[in-house]
Amino acid sequence: MDGNKDDALKCLKIGKDALQSGDPTRALKFINKASRLDPTLPGRSLIVNREDSSSDQTAASTNGPTSTTTNESKVRHRVPSTGSSSSASATASSSSATCSKAYRKLSLKVHPDKNKAPGAEETFKAVSKAFQCLSNEESRKKPIYSLSRSYPYEYRFTTQKGVNFYVKNTKFEHDYPPGSQERATLEGKVERDYMSTLAQNCRFELQRQQWGFIRETPHC
């Protein structure tokens, strides 16, 4: 098992280095391999179960064939099956500033308001989710919970303010007893992460609204 964990960490580092060098396809390959070797690695809680539907869709006619081909090429460098996407060019000790810079660079390429290729919106969302994971140094070290239910985070708990979160097993209450300072600190972090996610979704919706693509902003 230790051997698998070591191999997984090596694959994760290769993937992140590939992101930094601008090779998202190679990055995704090794990040996915790392997740298979060790499901407890960061990014596992952000799985995006979506098959590629690009081949069944056509590009917007207003962009012309040349523009569409370029956009589709960018979109192909997206997450094939996991949320650990090509959004953050980060090593294990990377700063938030490094992650943010890499995220901005890639998100501009796949933003659905600028990129009309099929699958652009889903790619952008996956990139955003991966950025949330990789930019959080604590979650990269030891992910305790997930805001969404996905294996192995299958046991639901609720903070004092009503925010649901999911943990790996029932031993959670033994490690973080109700009413303890440890539990209060963790729930505070859950609530901050929840608000951060809402704020990011809101910014995304407001930007799309300004471009005239949507009218309502349910996350704002």
PDB file of C-alpha atoms in Angstrom:
ATOM      1  CA  MET A   1       0.000   0.000   0.000  1.00  0.00           C
ATOM      2  CA  ASP A   2       2.890   2.348   0.865  1.00  0.00           C
ATOM      3  CA  GLY A   3       4.333   1.580  -2.543  1.00  0.00           C
ATOM      4  CA  ASN A   4       1.094   2.620  -4.203  1.00  0.00           C
ATOM      5  CA  LYS A   5       1.019   5.819  -2.187  1.00  0.00           C
ATOM      6  CA  ASP A   6       4.593   6.683  -3.171  1.00  0.00           C
ATOM      7  CA  ASP A   7       3.821   5.992  -6.825  1.00  0.00           C
ATOM      8  CA  ALA A   8       0.660   8.070  -6.563  1.00  0.00           C
ATOM      9  CA  LEU A   9       2.559  11.040  -5.130  1.00  0.00           C
ATOM     10  CA  LYS A  10       5.116  10.753  -7.932  1.00  0.00           C
ATOM     11  CA  CYS A  11       2.343  10.713 -10.544  1.00  0.00           C
ATOM     12  CA  LEU A  12       0.671  13.688  -8.889  1.00  0.00           C
ATOM     13  CA  LYS A  13       3.903  15.677  -8.978  1.00  0.00           C
ATOM     14  CA  ILE A  14       4.501  14.785 -12.639  1.00  0.00           C
ATOM     15  CA  GLY A  15       0.973  15.896 -13.443  1.00  0.00           C
ATOM     16  CA  LYS A  16       1.337  19.205 -11.664  1.00  0.00           C
ATOM     17  CA  ASP A  17       4.737  19.840 -13.257  1.00  0.00           C
ATOM     18  CA  ALA A  18       3.136  19.171 -16.644  1.00  0.00           C
ATOM     19  CA  LEU A  19       0.506  21.794 -15.878  1.00  0.00           C
ATOM     20  CA  GLN A  20       3.229  24.274 -15.064  1.00  0.00           C
ATOM     21  CA  SER A  21       4.933  23.563 -18.362  1.00  0.00           C
ATOM     22  CA  GLY A  22       1.674  24.065 -20.272  1.00  0.00           C
ATOM     23  CA  ASP A  23       0.871  20.433 -21.114  1.00  0.00           C
ATOM     24  CA  PRO A  24      -2.645  19.809 -19.676  1.00  0.00           C
ATOM     25  CA  THR A  25      -3.132  16.526 -21.549  1.00  0.00           C
ATOM     26  CA  ARG A  26      -0.085  14.928 -19.916  1.00  0.00           C
ATOM     27  CA  ALA A  27      -1.052  16.508 -16.604  1.00  0.00           C
ATOM     28  CA  LEU A  28      -4.516  14.990 -16.611  1.00  0.00           C
ATOM     29  CA  LYS A  29      -3.111  11.566 -17.496  1.00  0.00           C
ATOM     30  CA  PHE A  30      -0.851  11.480 -14.450  1.00  0.00           C
ATOM     31  CA  ILE A  31      -3.304  13.142 -12.046  1.00  0.00           C
ATOM     32  CA  ASN A  32      -5.918  10.554 -12.983  1.00  0.00           C
ATOM     33  CA  LYS A  33      -3.359   7.760 -12.520  1.00  0.00           C
ATOM     34  CA  ALA A  34      -2.462   9.164  -9.108  1.00  0.00           C
ATOM     35  CA  SER A  35      -6.121   9.124  -8.072  1.00  0.00           C
ATOM     36  CA  ARG A  36      -6.440   5.483  -9.109  1.00  0.00           C
ATOM     37  CA  LEU A  37      -3.343   4.491  -7.136  1.00  0.00           C
ATOM     38  CA  ASP A  38      -4.402   6.409  -4.029  1.00  0.00           C
ATOM     39  CA  PRO A  39      -8.062   7.535  -3.831  1.00  0.00           C
ATOM     40  CA  THR A  40      -7.274   9.624  -0.709  1.00  0.00           C
ATOM     41  CA  LEU A  41      -5.234  12.131  -2.693  1.00  0.00           C
ATOM     42  CA  PRO A  42      -6.642  15.691  -3.058  1.00  0.00           C
ATOM     43  CA  GLY A  43      -9.029  16.155  -5.927  1.00  0.00           C
ATOM     44  CA  ARG A  44     -10.807  12.836  -5.437  1.00  0.00           C
ATOM     45  CA  SER A  45     -13.795  14.618  -3.873  1.00  0.00           C
ATOM     46  CA  LEU A  46     -14.226  16.760  -6.933  1.00  0.00           C
ATOM     47  CA  ILE A  47     -14.943  14.005  -9.420  1.00  0.00           C
ATOM     48  CA  VAL A  48     -16.834  15.123 -12.462  1.00  0.00           C
ATOM     49  CA  ASN A  49     -18.698  12.188 -14.020  1.00  0.00           C
ATOM     50  CA  ARG A  50     -19.140  13.383 -17.559  1.00  0.00           C
ATOM     51  CA  GLU A  51     -18.448  11.655 -20.867  1.00  0.00           C
ATOM     52  CA  ASP A  52     -17.144  13.593 -23.804  1.00  0.00           C
ATOM     53  CA  SER A  53     -20.046  14.779 -25.927  1.00  0.00           C
ATOM     54  CA  SER A  54     -18.045  16.967 -28.255  1.00  0.00           C
ATOM     55  CA  SER A  55     -18.351  14.553 -31.181  1.00  0.00           C
ATOM     56  CA  ASP A  56     -22.166  14.768 -31.045  1.00  0.00           C
ATOM     57  CA  GLN A  57     -22.361  18.545 -31.151  1.00  0.00           C
ATOM     58  CA  THR A  58     -21.627  21.167 -33.776  1.00  0.00           C
ATOM     59  CA  ALA A  59     -19.820  24.455 -33.323  1.00  0.00           C
ATOM     60  CA  ALA A  60     -21.611  27.790 -33.448  1.00  0.00           C
ATOM     61  CA  SER A  61     -21.853  29.009 -37.027  1.00  0.00           C
ATOM     62  CA  THR A  62     -20.954  32.580 -36.108  1.00  0.00           C
ATOM     63  CA  ASN A  63     -17.368  31.656 -35.333  1.00  0.00           C
ATOM     64  CA  GLY A  64     -16.430  30.215 -38.733  1.00  0.00           C
ATOM     65  CA  PRO A  65     -14.480  27.001 -39.297  1.00  0.00           C
ATOM     66  CA  THR A  66     -11.050  28.315 -38.377  1.00  0.00           C
ATOM     67  CA  SER A  67     -12.109  29.823 -35.059  1.00  0.00           C
ATOM     68  CA  THR A  68     -14.142  26.757 -34.127  1.00  0.00           C
ATOM     69  CA  THR A  69     -11.246  24.393 -34.777  1.00  0.00           C
ATOM     70  CA  THR A  70      -8.990  26.474 -32.544  1.00  0.00           C
ATOM     71  CA  ASN A  71     -11.548  26.573 -29.745  1.00  0.00           C
ATOM     72  CA  GLU A  72     -12.228  22.838 -29.910  1.00  0.00           C
ATOM     73  CA  SER A  73      -8.510  22.195 -29.637  1.00  0.00           C
ATOM     74  CA  LYS A  74      -8.467  24.151 -26.386  1.00  0.00           C
ATOM     75  CA  VAL A  75     -11.507  22.369 -25.025  1.00  0.00           C
ATOM     76  CA  ARG A  76     -10.021  18.922 -25.730  1.00  0.00           C
ATOM     77  CA  HIS A  77      -7.457  19.662 -23.028  1.00  0.00           C
ATOM     78  CA  ARG A  78     -10.091  19.244 -20.369  1.00  0.00           C
ATOM     79  CA  VAL A  79     -10.967  16.779 -17.647  1.00  0.00           C
ATOM     80  CA  PRO A  80     -11.948  13.430 -19.130  1.00  0.00           C
ATOM     81  CA  SER A  81     -13.328  11.938 -15.924  1.00  0.00           C
ATOM     82  CA  THR A  82     -12.073  13.655 -12.773  1.00  0.00           C
ATOM     83  CA  GLY A  83     -12.211  17.067 -11.174  1.00  0.00           C
ATOM     84  CA  SER A  84      -8.443  17.221 -10.876  1.00  0.00           C
ATOM     85  CA  SER A  85      -8.195  19.253 -14.012  1.00  0.00           C
ATOM     86  CA  SER A  86      -5.597  21.333 -15.746  1.00  0.00           C
ATOM     87  CA  SER A  87      -6.290  24.480 -13.800  1.00  0.00           C
ATOM     88  CA  ALA A  88      -3.411  24.858 -11.388  1.00  0.00           C
ATOM     89  CA  SER A  89       0.258  24.622 -12.262  1.00  0.00           C
ATOM     90  CA  ALA A  90       1.254  23.673  -8.743  1.00  0.00           C
ATOM     91  CA  THR A  91       3.733  21.472  -6.986  1.00  0.00           C
ATOM     92  CA  ALA A  92       3.096  20.218  -3.470  1.00  0.00           C
ATOM     93  CA  SER A  93       4.502  23.443  -2.006  1.00  0.00           C
ATOM     94  CA  SER A  94       3.105  25.895  -4.540  1.00  0.00           C
ATOM     95  CA  SER A  95       1.653  29.140  -3.262  1.00  0.00           C
ATOM     96  CA  SER A  96      -1.897  30.302  -3.833  1.00  0.00           C
ATOM     97  CA  ALA A  97      -0.509  32.998  -6.135  1.00  0.00           C
ATOM     98  CA  THR A  98       1.027  30.345  -8.403  1.00  0.00           C
ATOM     99  CA  CYS A  99      -2.241  28.429  -8.574  1.00  0.00           C
ATOM    100  CA  SER A 100      -4.207  31.608  -9.274  1.00  0.00           C
ATOM    101  CA  LYS A 101      -1.919  32.648 -12.116  1.00  0.00           C
ATOM    102  CA  ALA A 102      -2.178  29.248 -13.812  1.00  0.00           C
ATOM    103  CA  TYR A 103      -5.945  29.150 -13.298  1.00  0.00           C
ATOM    104  CA  ARG A 104      -6.465  32.574 -14.901  1.00  0.00           C
ATOM    105  CA  LYS A 105      -4.340  31.603 -17.893  1.00  0.00           C
ATOM    106  CA  LEU A 106      -6.238  28.396 -18.617  1.00  0.00           C
ATOM    107  CA  SER A 107      -9.704  29.702 -17.745  1.00  0.00           C
ATOM    108  CA  LEU A 108      -9.360  32.433 -20.365  1.00  0.00           C
ATOM    109  CA  LYS A 109      -8.810  29.767 -23.018  1.00  0.00           C
ATOM    110  CA  VAL A 110     -11.906  27.722 -22.178  1.00  0.00           C
ATOM    111  CA  HIS A 111     -14.322  30.369 -20.864  1.00  0.00           C
ATOM    112  CA  PRO A 112     -17.691  29.656 -22.572  1.00  0.00           C
ATOM    113  CA  ASP A 113     -18.291  33.345 -23.277  1.00  0.00           C
ATOM    114  CA  LYS A 114     -15.136  33.450 -25.381  1.00  0.00           C
ATOM    115  CA  ASN A 115     -14.872  29.829 -26.521  1.00  0.00           C
ATOM    116  CA  LYS A 116     -17.889  28.534 -28.473  1.00  0.00           C
ATOM    117  CA  ALA A 117     -16.625  24.991 -28.957  1.00  0.00           C
ATOM    118  CA  PRO A 118     -18.820  22.140 -27.633  1.00  0.00           C
ATOM    119  CA  GLY A 119     -18.115  21.323 -23.997  1.00  0.00           C
ATOM    120  CA  ALA A 120     -16.500  24.672 -23.137  1.00  0.00           C
ATOM    121  CA  GLU A 121     -18.850  25.423 -20.247  1.00  0.00           C
ATOM    122  CA  GLU A 122     -18.349  22.013 -18.621  1.00  0.00           C
ATOM    123  CA  THR A 123     -14.600  22.363 -19.036  1.00  0.00           C
ATOM    124  CA  PHE A 124     -14.603  25.774 -17.392  1.00  0.00           C
ATOM    125  CA  LYS A 125     -16.564  24.439 -14.418  1.00  0.00           C
ATOM    126  CA  ALA A 126     -14.173  21.503 -14.007  1.00  0.00           C
ATOM    127  CA  VAL A 127     -11.197  23.859 -14.158  1.00  0.00           C
ATOM    128  CA  SER A 128     -12.779  26.035 -11.460  1.00  0.00           C
ATOM    129  CA  LYS A 129     -13.420  23.058  -9.183  1.00  0.00           C
ATOM    130  CA  ALA A 130      -9.879  21.775  -9.510  1.00  0.00           C
ATOM    131  CA  PHE A 131      -8.533  25.242  -8.737  1.00  0.00           C
ATOM    132  CA  GLN A 132     -10.543  25.294  -5.505  1.00  0.00           C
ATOM    133  CA  CYS A 133      -8.923  22.022  -4.477  1.00  0.00           C
ATOM    134  CA  LEU A 134      -5.327  22.663  -5.532  1.00  0.00           C
ATOM    135  CA  SER A 135      -5.233  26.230  -4.198  1.00  0.00           C
ATOM    136  CA  ASN A 136      -6.208  25.048  -0.718  1.00  0.00           C
ATOM    137  CA  GLU A 137      -2.978  23.943   0.957  1.00  0.00           C
ATOM    138  CA  GLU A 138      -4.749  22.271   3.867  1.00  0.00           C
ATOM    139  CA  SER A 139      -6.974  20.133   1.662  1.00  0.00           C
ATOM    140  CA  ARG A 140      -3.964  19.104  -0.437  1.00  0.00           C
ATOM    141  CA  LYS A 141      -2.273  17.780   2.701  1.00  0.00           C
ATOM    142  CA  LYS A 142      -5.192  15.959   4.281  1.00  0.00           C
ATOM    143  CA  PRO A 143      -8.703  16.249   2.823  1.00  0.00           C
ATOM    144  CA  ILE A 144     -11.098  15.542   5.687  1.00  0.00           C
ATOM    145  CA  TYR A 145     -14.404  16.407   4.075  1.00  0.00           C
ATOM    146  CA  SER A 146     -16.158  17.209   0.823  1.00  0.00           C
ATOM    147  CA  LEU A 147     -18.985  19.645   0.154  1.00  0.00           C
ATOM    148  CA  SER A 148     -20.535  17.121  -2.238  1.00  0.00           C
ATOM    149  CA  ARG A 149     -21.254  13.432  -1.799  1.00  0.00           C
ATOM    150  CA  SER A 150     -18.876  11.278  -3.815  1.00  0.00           C
ATOM    151  CA  TYR A 151     -16.789   8.224  -2.958  1.00  0.00           C
ATOM    152  CA  PRO A 152     -15.241   7.922  -0.403  1.00  0.00           C
ATOM    153  CA  TYR A 153     -17.011  10.913   1.182  1.00  0.00           C
ATOM    154  CA  GLU A 154     -20.391   9.297   1.852  1.00  0.00           C
ATOM    155  CA  TYR A 155     -21.350  10.169   5.456  1.00  0.00           C
ATOM    156  CA  ARG A 156     -23.266  13.409   5.784  1.00  0.00           C
ATOM    157  CA  PHE A 157     -23.004  15.902   8.624  1.00  0.00           C
ATOM    158  CA  THR A 158     -24.387  19.419   9.005  1.00  0.00           C
ATOM    159  CA  THR A 159     -22.745  22.472  10.579  1.00  0.00           C
ATOM    160  CA  GLN A 160     -24.448  24.658  13.166  1.00  0.00           C
ATOM    161  CA  LYS A 161     -25.355  27.065  10.355  1.00  0.00           C
ATOM    162  CA  GLY A 162     -26.958  24.360   8.225  1.00  0.00           C
ATOM    163  CA  VAL A 163     -24.200  23.641   5.693  1.00  0.00           C
ATOM    164  CA  ASN A 164     -24.025  19.970   4.689  1.00  0.00           C
ATOM    165  CA  PHE A 165     -20.661  18.272   4.285  1.00  0.00           C
ATOM    166  CA  TYR A 166     -19.491  14.692   3.809  1.00  0.00           C
ATOM    167  CA  VAL A 167     -16.745  12.653   5.481  1.00  0.00           C
ATOM    168  CA  LYS A 168     -15.144   9.273   4.832  1.00  0.00           C
ATOM    169  CA  ASN A 169     -16.369   7.230   7.797  1.00  0.00           C
ATOM    170  CA  THR A 170     -18.282   7.282  11.067  1.00  0.00           C
ATOM    171  CA  LYS A 171     -15.071   7.703  13.083  1.00  0.00           C
ATOM    172  CA  PHE A 172     -15.343  11.383  12.251  1.00  0.00           C
ATOM    173  CA  GLU A 173     -17.382  12.083  15.403  1.00  0.00           C
ATOM    174  CA  HIS A 174     -14.745  10.336  17.498  1.00  0.00           C
ATOM    175  CA  ASP A 175     -12.016  12.578  16.080  1.00  0.00           C
ATOM    176  CA  TYR A 176     -14.203  15.689  16.050  1.00  0.00           C
ATOM    177  CA  PRO A 177     -16.735  15.338  18.912  1.00  0.00           C
ATOM    178  CA  PRO A 178     -19.803  17.620  18.799  1.00  0.00           C
ATOM    179  CA  GLY A 179     -19.204  20.715  20.909  1.00  0.00           C
ATOM    180  CA  SER A 180     -15.410  20.408  20.813  1.00  0.00           C
ATOM    181  CA  GLN A 181     -13.077  23.158  19.637  1.00  0.00           C
ATOM    182  CA  GLU A 182     -11.806  20.874  16.876  1.00  0.00           C
ATOM    183  CA  ARG A 183     -15.333  20.378  15.564  1.00  0.00           C
ATOM    184  CA  ALA A 184     -16.091  24.105  15.724  1.00  0.00           C
ATOM    185  CA  THR A 185     -12.894  24.927  13.830  1.00  0.00           C
ATOM    186  CA  LEU A 186     -13.625  22.366  11.133  1.00  0.00           C
ATOM    187  CA  GLU A 187     -17.231  23.497  10.719  1.00  0.00           C
ATOM    188  CA  GLY A 188     -16.017  27.071  10.395  1.00  0.00           C
ATOM    189  CA  LYS A 189     -13.738  25.987   7.558  1.00  0.00           C
ATOM    190  CA  VAL A 190     -16.600  24.069   5.905  1.00  0.00           C
ATOM    191  CA  GLU A 191     -18.758  27.189   5.983  1.00  0.00           C
ATOM    192  CA  ARG A 192     -15.972  29.371   4.574  1.00  0.00           C
ATOM    193  CA  ASP A 193     -15.377  26.896   1.747  1.00  0.00           C
ATOM    194  CA  TYR A 194     -19.103  26.817   1.042  1.00  0.00           C
ATOM    195  CA  MET A 195     -19.290  30.614   0.838  1.00  0.00           C
ATOM    196  CA  SER A 196     -16.197  30.694  -1.365  1.00  0.00           C
ATOM    197  CA  THR A 197     -17.807  28.214  -3.764  1.00  0.00           C
ATOM    198  CA  LEU A 198     -21.024  30.243  -3.869  1.00  0.00           C
ATOM    199  CA  ALA A 199     -19.076  33.437  -4.524  1.00  0.00           C
ATOM    200  CA  GLN A 200     -17.140  31.859  -7.379  1.00  0.00           C
ATOM    201  CA  ASN A 201     -20.324  30.494  -8.958  1.00  0.00           C
ATOM    202  CA  CYS A 202     -21.934  33.896  -8.561  1.00  0.00           C
ATOM    203  CA  ARG A 203     -19.046  35.665 -10.300  1.00  0.00           C
ATOM    204  CA  PHE A 204     -19.266  33.177 -13.147  1.00  0.00           C
ATOM    205  CA  GLU A 205     -23.023  33.751 -13.518  1.00  0.00           C
ATOM    206  CA  LEU A 206     -22.716  37.537 -13.353  1.00  0.00           C
ATOM    207  CA  GLN A 207     -20.088  37.472 -16.065  1.00  0.00           C
ATOM    208  CA  ARG A 208     -22.331  35.352 -18.290  1.00  0.00           C
ATOM    209  CA  GLN A 209     -25.242  37.671 -17.546  1.00  0.00           C
ATOM    210  CA  GLN A 210     -23.209  40.702 -18.622  1.00  0.00           C
ATOM    211  CA  TRP A 211     -22.498  38.984 -21.923  1.00  0.00           C
ATOM    212  CA  GLY A 212     -26.202  38.304 -22.401  1.00  0.00           C
ATOM    213  CA  PHE A 213     -26.023  34.508 -22.206  1.00  0.00           C
ATOM    214  CA  ILE A 214     -28.257  34.126 -19.141  1.00  0.00           C
ATOM    215  CA  ARG A 215     -30.824  36.221 -17.300  1.00  0.00           C
ATOM    216  CA  GLU A 216     -30.957  34.674 -13.852  1.00  0.00           C
ATOM    217  CA  THR A 217     -28.142  34.236 -11.352  1.00  0.00           C
ATOM    218  CA  PRO A 218     -29.327  31.610  -8.823  1.00  0.00           C
ATOM    219  CA  HIS A 219     -26.016  31.492  -6.938  1.00  0.00           C
ATOM    220  CA  CYS A 220     -25.929  35.247  -6.276  1.00  0.00           C
TER     221      CYS A 220
END
